[in-house]
Tab-separated table of C-alpha atoms and ligand atoms in Angstrom:
chain	number	residue	atom	x	y	z
A	64	MET	CA	-1.247	36.553	13.267
A	65	ALA	CA	0.403	34.598	11.748
A	66	LEU	CA	0.129	30.693	13.425
A	67	PRO	CA	2.715	29.214	15.152
A	68	CYS	CA	2.780	26.326	12.677
A	69	ALA	CA	3.405	29.010	9.721
A	70	GLY	CA	5.979	27.930	6.954
A	71	LEU	CA	6.682	24.401	8.451
A	72	PRO	CA	5.030	21.238	7.482
A	73	ARG	CA	2.983	20.199	9.149
A	74	TRP	CA	3.983	16.350	10.015
A	75	LEU	CA	7.481	18.705	11.432
A	76	ASN	CA	5.212	20.281	13.663
A	77	LYS	CA	2.397	18.551	14.800
A	78	ASP	CA	2.643	18.882	18.425
A	79	ILE	CA	1.452	22.852	18.078
A	80	CYS	CA	0.330	23.425	14.538
A	81	LYS	CA	-3.544	21.968	14.553
A	82	MET	CA	-4.414	19.695	12.795
A	83	ALA	CA	-6.625	21.116	9.672
A	84	VAL	CA	-8.895	17.627	9.587
A	85	SER	CA	-9.798	15.933	12.253
A	86	MET	CA	-10.578	11.865	11.510
A	87	THR	CA	-14.279	12.246	13.689
A	88	GLU	CA	-14.363	15.409	10.608
A	89	LEU	CA	-13.486	13.570	7.702
A	90	VAL	CA	-15.801	10.308	8.325
A	91	GLU	CA	-18.759	12.648	9.021
A	92	ALA	CA	-17.465	15.360	5.988
A	93	ALA	CA	-17.607	12.037	3.318
A	94	SER	CA	-19.726	8.590	3.288
A	95	VAL	CA	-18.146	8.084	-0.092
A	96	ILE	CA	-15.426	9.219	-1.407
A	97	PRO	CA	-14.539	8.922	-5.038
A	98	VAL	CA	-11.354	7.543	-6.140
A	99	LEU	CA	-9.267	9.920	-8.616
A	100	THR	CA	-6.121	8.987	-11.155
A	101	VAL	CA	-4.884	11.965	-12.999
A	102	GLY	CA	-2.610	13.059	-15.448
A	103	GLU	CA	-2.459	16.067	-16.558
A	104	VAL	CA	-2.993	19.749	-13.996
A	105	SER	CA	-5.164	20.322	-16.089
A	106	GLN	CA	-7.655	18.537	-15.587
A	107	ALA	CA	-7.160	19.189	-11.937
A	108	ALA	CA	-9.743	22.792	-11.230
A	109	PRO	CA	-12.687	21.591	-13.905
A	110	LEU	CA	-12.759	18.475	-11.695
A	111	ALA	CA	-13.069	19.843	-8.066
A	112	LYS	CA	-15.999	21.936	-9.253
A	113	ALA	CA	-17.610	19.149	-11.156
A	114	LEU	CA	-17.340	17.202	-7.689
A	115	LYS	CA	-17.886	19.931	-5.754
A	116	ALA	CA	-20.265	21.298	-7.429
A	117	GLY	CA	-22.262	17.610	-7.094
A	118	GLY	CA	-22.485	17.732	-2.889
A	119	LEU	CA	-19.475	15.697	-2.712
A	120	ARG	CA	-17.359	17.294	0.373
A	121	VAL	CA	-13.768	15.114	0.474
A	122	VAL	CA	-11.844	13.619	-2.044
A	123	GLU	CA	-8.596	10.982	-2.539
A	124	MET	CA	-6.297	11.873	-5.495
A	125	THR	CA	-3.950	8.517	-5.729
A	126	TRP	CA	-0.034	8.797	-6.421
A	127	ARG	CA	-0.528	6.676	-9.536
A	128	THR	CA	0.739	10.008	-11.519
A	129	GLU	CA	3.582	12.176	-12.579
A	130	ALA	CA	1.593	15.490	-11.745
A	131	ALA	CA	-0.300	13.067	-9.149
A	132	LEU	CA	1.259	16.180	-5.811
A	133	GLU	CA	0.437	18.970	-8.753
A	134	VAL	CA	-2.846	17.752	-9.431
A	135	MET	CA	-3.963	17.598	-6.036
A	136	GLN	CA	-2.349	21.339	-5.046
A	137	ALA	CA	-4.627	22.622	-7.595
A	138	MET	CA	-7.985	20.970	-6.716
A	139	LYS	CA	-7.339	22.852	-3.158
A	140	SER	CA	-6.703	26.152	-4.495
A	141	ALA	CA	-9.803	25.556	-7.319
A	142	GLU	CA	-12.168	24.615	-4.195
A	143	PRO	CA	-10.658	25.753	-0.962
A	144	ASP	CA	-13.384	24.612	1.429
A	145	LEU	CA	-12.912	20.969	-0.040
A	146	ILE	CA	-11.166	18.064	1.520
A	147	VAL	CA	-7.919	16.631	-0.573
A	148	GLY	CA	-5.844	13.868	0.375
A	149	MET	CA	-3.610	11.402	-1.490
A	150	GLY	CA	-3.519	7.360	-1.060
A	151	THR	CA	-1.396	5.195	-2.838
A	152	ILE	CA	0.817	5.972	-0.132
A	153	ARG	CA	3.396	3.422	-0.160
A	154	THR	CA	6.602	5.032	1.618
A	155	PRO	CA	7.343	8.142	4.657
A	156	ASP	CA	8.441	10.460	2.137
A	157	GLN	CA	5.049	10.316	-0.486
A	158	ALA	CA	3.419	10.053	3.139
A	159	ARG	CA	6.102	13.421	3.961
A	160	ALA	CA	6.326	15.170	0.749
A	161	SER	CA	1.907	15.065	0.382
A	162	MET	CA	1.654	16.947	3.117
A	163	ASP	CA	3.850	19.237	2.292
A	164	ALA	CA	1.889	19.775	-0.774
A	165	GLY	CA	-1.450	20.415	1.466
A	166	ALA	CA	-2.890	16.568	1.586
A	167	ASP	CA	-5.793	16.579	4.216
A	168	PHE	CA	-5.245	13.060	5.203
A	169	LEU	CA	-3.307	10.093	3.700
A	170	VAL	CA	-4.567	6.790	1.945
A	171	SER	CA	-2.517	3.612	1.747
A	172	PRO	CA	-3.497	0.737	0.127
A	173	GLY	CA	-1.460	-1.665	2.831
A	174	LEU	CA	0.929	-1.034	5.718
A	175	THR	CA	4.731	-2.106	5.377
A	176	PRO	CA	6.659	-1.079	9.461
A	177	SER	CA	8.199	2.131	8.189
A	178	LEU	CA	4.390	3.032	7.386
A	179	SER	CA	2.948	1.696	10.672
A	180	SER	CA	5.516	3.334	12.558
A	181	PHE	CA	5.813	7.152	10.920
A	182	LEU	CA	2.021	7.141	10.284
A	183	PRO	CA	0.007	7.362	13.147
A	184	SER	CA	1.273	9.832	14.296
A	185	CYS	CA	2.043	12.728	11.003
A	186	GLY	CA	-0.041	15.086	12.018
A	187	VAL	CA	-2.720	14.510	9.331
A	188	PRO	CA	-6.253	11.549	9.720
A	189	VAL	CA	-4.990	8.272	7.932
A	190	LEU	CA	-6.730	5.316	6.467
A	191	PRO	CA	-4.313	2.481	5.891
A	192	GLY	CA	-5.107	-0.797	3.701
A	193	VAL	CA	-5.792	-3.602	5.098
A	194	ALA	CA	-7.647	-6.798	3.906
A	195	THR	CA	-7.693	-9.397	6.935
A	196	ALA	CA	-8.994	-9.242	11.251
A	197	GLY	CA	-4.903	-9.783	11.444
A	198	GLU	CA	-4.014	-6.370	9.537
A	199	ALA	CA	-7.156	-4.577	10.993
A	200	MET	CA	-6.267	-5.486	14.831
A	201	SER	CA	-2.535	-5.027	13.827
A	202	ALA	CA	-3.427	-1.776	12.120
A	203	VAL	CA	-5.833	-0.159	15.172
A	204	GLU	CA	-2.730	-1.895	17.669
A	205	ALA	CA	-0.428	1.085	15.845
A	206	GLY	CA	-2.457	3.530	16.513
A	207	PHE	CA	-5.216	3.563	13.402
A	208	GLU	CA	-8.837	4.392	13.673
A	209	VAL	CA	-10.386	3.496	10.626
A	210	LEU	CA	-9.286	1.288	7.900
A	211	LYS	CA	-9.529	1.209	4.032
A	212	PHE	CA	-10.947	-2.321	4.137
A	213	PHE	CA	-9.293	-2.797	0.185
A	214	PRO	CA	-9.664	-4.948	-2.829
A	215	ALA	CA	-13.344	-4.471	-0.468
A	216	GLU	CA	-15.085	-6.991	-2.907
A	217	GLN	CA	-12.234	-9.296	-4.346
A	218	ALA	CA	-11.393	-10.048	-0.424
A	219	GLY	CA	-14.678	-10.497	0.553
A	220	GLY	CA	-16.242	-7.694	0.520
A	221	ARG	CA	-19.720	-7.357	2.286
A	222	SER	CA	-20.729	-10.485	4.033
A	223	TYR	CA	-16.455	-10.852	5.114
A	224	LEU	CA	-16.616	-7.183	6.584
A	225	LYS	CA	-20.250	-8.245	8.453
A	226	SER	CA	-18.166	-11.335	9.650
A	227	LEU	CA	-15.478	-9.218	11.104
A	228	TYR	CA	-18.518	-6.884	12.956
A	229	GLY	CA	-18.750	-9.859	14.813
A	230	PRO	CA	-14.828	-10.748	16.790
A	231	LEU	CA	-14.453	-6.545	16.181
A	232	PRO	CA	-16.911	-4.372	15.303
A	233	ASP	CA	-15.310	-1.178	17.435
A	234	ILE	CA	-13.051	-1.196	14.633
A	235	ARG	CA	-14.368	0.850	11.639
A	236	PHE	CA	-13.743	0.141	7.814
A	237	CYS	CA	-14.051	2.604	4.669
A	238	PRO	CA	-13.908	-0.792	2.213
A	239	THR	CA	-12.618	0.343	-1.473
A	240	GLY	CA	-12.209	-1.570	-4.261
A	241	SER	CA	-14.193	-2.417	-7.392
A	242	ILE	CA	-17.708	-1.086	-5.563
A	243	SER	CA	-20.079	0.353	-8.068
A	244	ALA	CA	-22.997	2.716	-7.159
A	245	GLU	CA	-25.253	0.059	-6.684
A	246	MET	CA	-22.910	-1.296	-4.036
A	247	ALA	CA	-22.152	1.415	-2.239
A	248	THR	CA	-25.580	1.745	-0.549
A	249	ASP	CA	-25.264	-1.733	1.047
A	250	TYR	CA	-21.961	-1.076	2.275
A	251	LEU	CA	-22.488	1.865	3.888
A	252	ALA	CA	-25.110	0.006	5.768
A	253	LEU	CA	-22.624	-2.054	7.322
A	254	PRO	CA	-22.484	-0.776	11.231
A	255	ASN	CA	-18.395	-1.067	11.115
A	256	VAL	CA	-18.603	0.598	7.206
A	257	VAL	CA	-18.101	4.499	8.202
A	258	CYS	CA	-17.463	5.427	4.083
A	259	VAL	CA	-16.588	3.872	0.580
A	260	GLY	CA	-14.460	4.743	-1.517
A	261	GLY	CA	-14.713	4.164	-5.599
A	262	SER	CA	-13.434	5.307	-9.053
A	263	TRP	CA	-17.263	4.884	-10.058
A	264	ILE	CA	-17.240	9.106	-9.406
A	265	ALA	CA	-14.815	10.197	-11.451
A	266	THR	CA	-13.421	7.687	-13.674
A	267	LYS	CA	-9.692	7.880	-15.682
A	268	ALA	CA	-11.936	7.828	-18.673
A	269	MET	CA	-14.106	10.128	-17.517
A	270	VAL	CA	-11.641	12.816	-16.231
A	271	GLU	CA	-9.507	11.890	-19.939
A	272	GLU	CA	-12.982	12.773	-22.223
A	273	GLY	CA	-13.438	15.577	-19.594
A	274	ASP	CA	-17.170	14.724	-18.875
A	275	TRP	CA	-17.240	16.826	-16.642
A	276	ALA	CA	-21.315	16.453	-16.577
A	277	THR	CA	-21.412	12.678	-16.153
A	278	ILE	CA	-19.050	13.882	-12.499
A	279	GLU	CA	-21.503	16.129	-11.986
A	280	ALA	CA	-24.504	13.488	-12.321
A	281	ASN	CA	-22.180	10.650	-9.948
A	282	ALA	CA	-21.612	12.375	-7.870
A	283	ARG	CA	-24.579	14.043	-7.167
A	284	LEU	CA	-25.871	10.591	-6.636
A	285	ALA	CA	-22.711	10.146	-4.102
A	286	ALA	CA	-23.846	12.627	-2.559
A	287	ALA	CA	-26.967	11.999	-1.651
A	288	MET	CA	-26.164	8.262	-0.330
A	289	GLY	CA	-24.667	9.909	3.000
B	89	3PG	C1	-7.905	1.406	-4.782
B	89	3PG	O1	-7.462	2.531	-4.483
B	89	3PG	O2	-7.837	1.821	-5.892
B	89	3PG	C2	-9.499	2.318	-4.497
B	89	3PG	O3	-9.799	1.141	-4.319
B	89	3PG	C3	-10.618	2.018	-5.993
B	89	3PG	O4	-10.922	0.826	-6.921
B	89	3PG	P1	-11.407	1.068	-7.398
B	89	3PG	O5	-10.431	1.771	-8.678
B	89	3PG	O6	-12.280	-0.351	-7.784
B	89	3PG	O7	-12.770	1.747	-7.418
């Protein structure tokens, strides 16, 4: 039997269309999220297979290339069990287009008034970017559950997140921005960090060179962190 939401975009039909992934499932599936920038659709399948073979279950494609939407779809086709989100979302139109293309979750580098009103009830989990205590408080007030702390290292890193935990112990973060494999474990040890993201697992250069073996090895190390 067809689902009631069959054929309709999830953002349009969020009341009757069951979300594929909840925020709880998302953060449980991902301690480390590779942040990907991919220019060629042909790179999608081998990349998805390498990340999956390394044991990762959640990935973020960034909308930083013209092919981003198509690459995201190709990754999902190649590895249907992979939870694939779209990042670098800057407008509600980009959010709608990503969900129409099948994005399982959305990530934004920051929040604007239009994103703050559209994203909390869009129908998929969203990690909105914040860099200060005030931005974090506003995001939670708008209805977001888990926040991307960005750019993590430049905005104060682990000591900043530790300081936020005192007054804001209930706010949970996914830090991203210049995080290395070595730093990731320390971030994950913080009580207000539920996952970390970064490009170190599959850099743009590794993808362009087709270095799937290194990507798989990095994914395996990242998967072992959580
Ligand atoms: C981003 O959205 O750019 C992420 O924070 C990835 O940052 P990184 O390339 O510094 O890991």
